[in-house]
Amino acid sequence: MLHSEIASPQTRDSERSSRRPSATNRALQSLRQLLSEEKWRAGDRLPSEPALAEELGVSRVSVRAALAQLQNEGLVDRRHGSGTYVNSVRPLVSSLHHNVGADQLISSGGHTPGIAEMSWRQGSATEEVARRLGLEPGAAVVDLYRVRTSDGTPVTVEHDYFSVGLLPPNPVSVGASLYSFLSTVCGVEVTFGVATIEPATVGTELAPVFGVSPDELCLMIKQVDYDADERPVSYSVEQHLASAFDFQLVRQGPAKGQSR
């Protein structure tokens, strides 16, 4: 159980209101979710902008802006005079540019996700964590630790950090989904993340956790997640067992006039 000093209810309500995502971001999140759930399959034409606006509860302008962003990401193809189509090679949850949880990555491969170990504690931010979250070194943060499994086998080790100041006044428990916890409990919506990717070996500390040799390859992803106002919300360090995942990176272009 964690306790922290908090602002008054009126102040917190005001802060939460300012953090609510815009209509465009709400439409973008909803459309991404529908695409990841394969409501529309590769090659399908999406409903018209007015129909999507009515379904999502936003304006047509917000839908148009959301579709433009999805096209930039390679998820859809907007054809003038014809409509918007789901790309036949669109990136799914295994794409590195699509910001989803490890459980969805595992599920996308046809496996059953699980958690072998989970704990969270309050501690002091290291210099790196503080820099990533825009805090002072030593500031109080929550460290959420999870070992995720695929069909019962450990494949991912995660550390997620966020400021204790985001917690509500009453003691709470963090569930399996950090994004869901931040949204439903803390009133903070993550709208995008910026990640760095590094090849690494498992090492002697994590080898017993994964049940592999220390020189087994893994992919380390360090990511800062931001809200709609581009304020850092959480910082994550994930180590994915390389043999368990098939990541993709979709690259746009080429731009006109450029050669390879």
PDB file of C-alpha atoms in Angstrom, residues 7 13 18 24 28 39 46 52 64 67 79-80 87 96-97 109 134 136 182 195-196 201 212 219 230 234 242 250 253:
ATOM      1  CA  ALA A   7      -3.742  18.267  -3.768  1.00  0.00           C
ATOM      2  CA  ASP A  13     -10.474  17.540 -10.584  1.00  0.00           C
ATOM      3  CA  SER A  18      -6.903  19.589 -18.254  1.00  0.00           C
ATOM      4  CA  THR A  24      -8.937  13.913 -32.110  1.00  0.00           C
ATOM      5  CA  LEU A  28      -7.259   8.120 -32.771  1.00  0.00           C
ATOM      6  CA  LYS A  39     -12.813  -5.133 -36.741  1.00  0.00           C
ATOM      7  CA  LEU A  46     -13.594   1.919 -43.488  1.00  0.00           C
ATOM      8  CA  LEU A  52     -17.209   7.088 -37.975  1.00  0.00           C
ATOM      9  CA  ARG A  64     -10.406  13.331 -40.501  1.00  0.00           C
ATOM     10  CA  LEU A  67      -7.332   9.191 -40.146  1.00  0.00           C
ATOM     11  CA  ARG A  79      -7.687   7.188 -51.628  1.00  0.00           C
ATOM     12  CA  HIS A  80      -9.172  10.357 -53.052  1.00  0.00           C
ATOM     13  CA  ASN A  87      -3.389  -1.498 -45.475  1.00  0.00           C
ATOM     14  CA  LEU A  96       7.693  -1.344 -32.843  1.00  0.00           C
ATOM     15  CA  HIS A  97       5.951   1.911 -33.772  1.00  0.00           C
ATOM     16  CA  GLY A 109       1.493 -14.234 -31.905  1.00  0.00           C
ATOM     17  CA  GLY A 134      11.281  15.594 -15.579  1.00  0.00           C
ATOM     18  CA  GLU A 136      14.376  16.104  -9.313  1.00  0.00           C
ATOM     19  CA  LEU A 182      -3.025   5.453 -15.182  1.00  0.00           C
ATOM     20  CA  ALA A 195      11.388   4.771 -27.296  1.00  0.00           C
ATOM     21  CA  THR A 196      15.025   3.869 -27.742  1.00  0.00           C
ATOM     22  CA  THR A 201      22.300  -9.945 -23.632  1.00  0.00           C
ATOM     23  CA  VAL A 212      18.283 -19.184 -20.248  1.00  0.00           C
ATOM     24  CA  LEU A 219      15.909  -6.494 -27.034  1.00  0.00           C
ATOM     25  CA  GLU A 230       3.501  16.297 -24.019  1.00  0.00           C
ATOM     26  CA  SER A 234       5.879   7.125 -17.136  1.00  0.00           C
ATOM     27  CA  ALA A 242      14.741 -12.054 -28.644  1.00  0.00           C
ATOM     28  CA  VAL A 250       7.300   0.027 -40.888  1.00  0.00           C
ATOM     29  CA  GLY A 253       8.294   6.651 -48.147  1.00  0.00           C
TER      30      GLY A 253
END
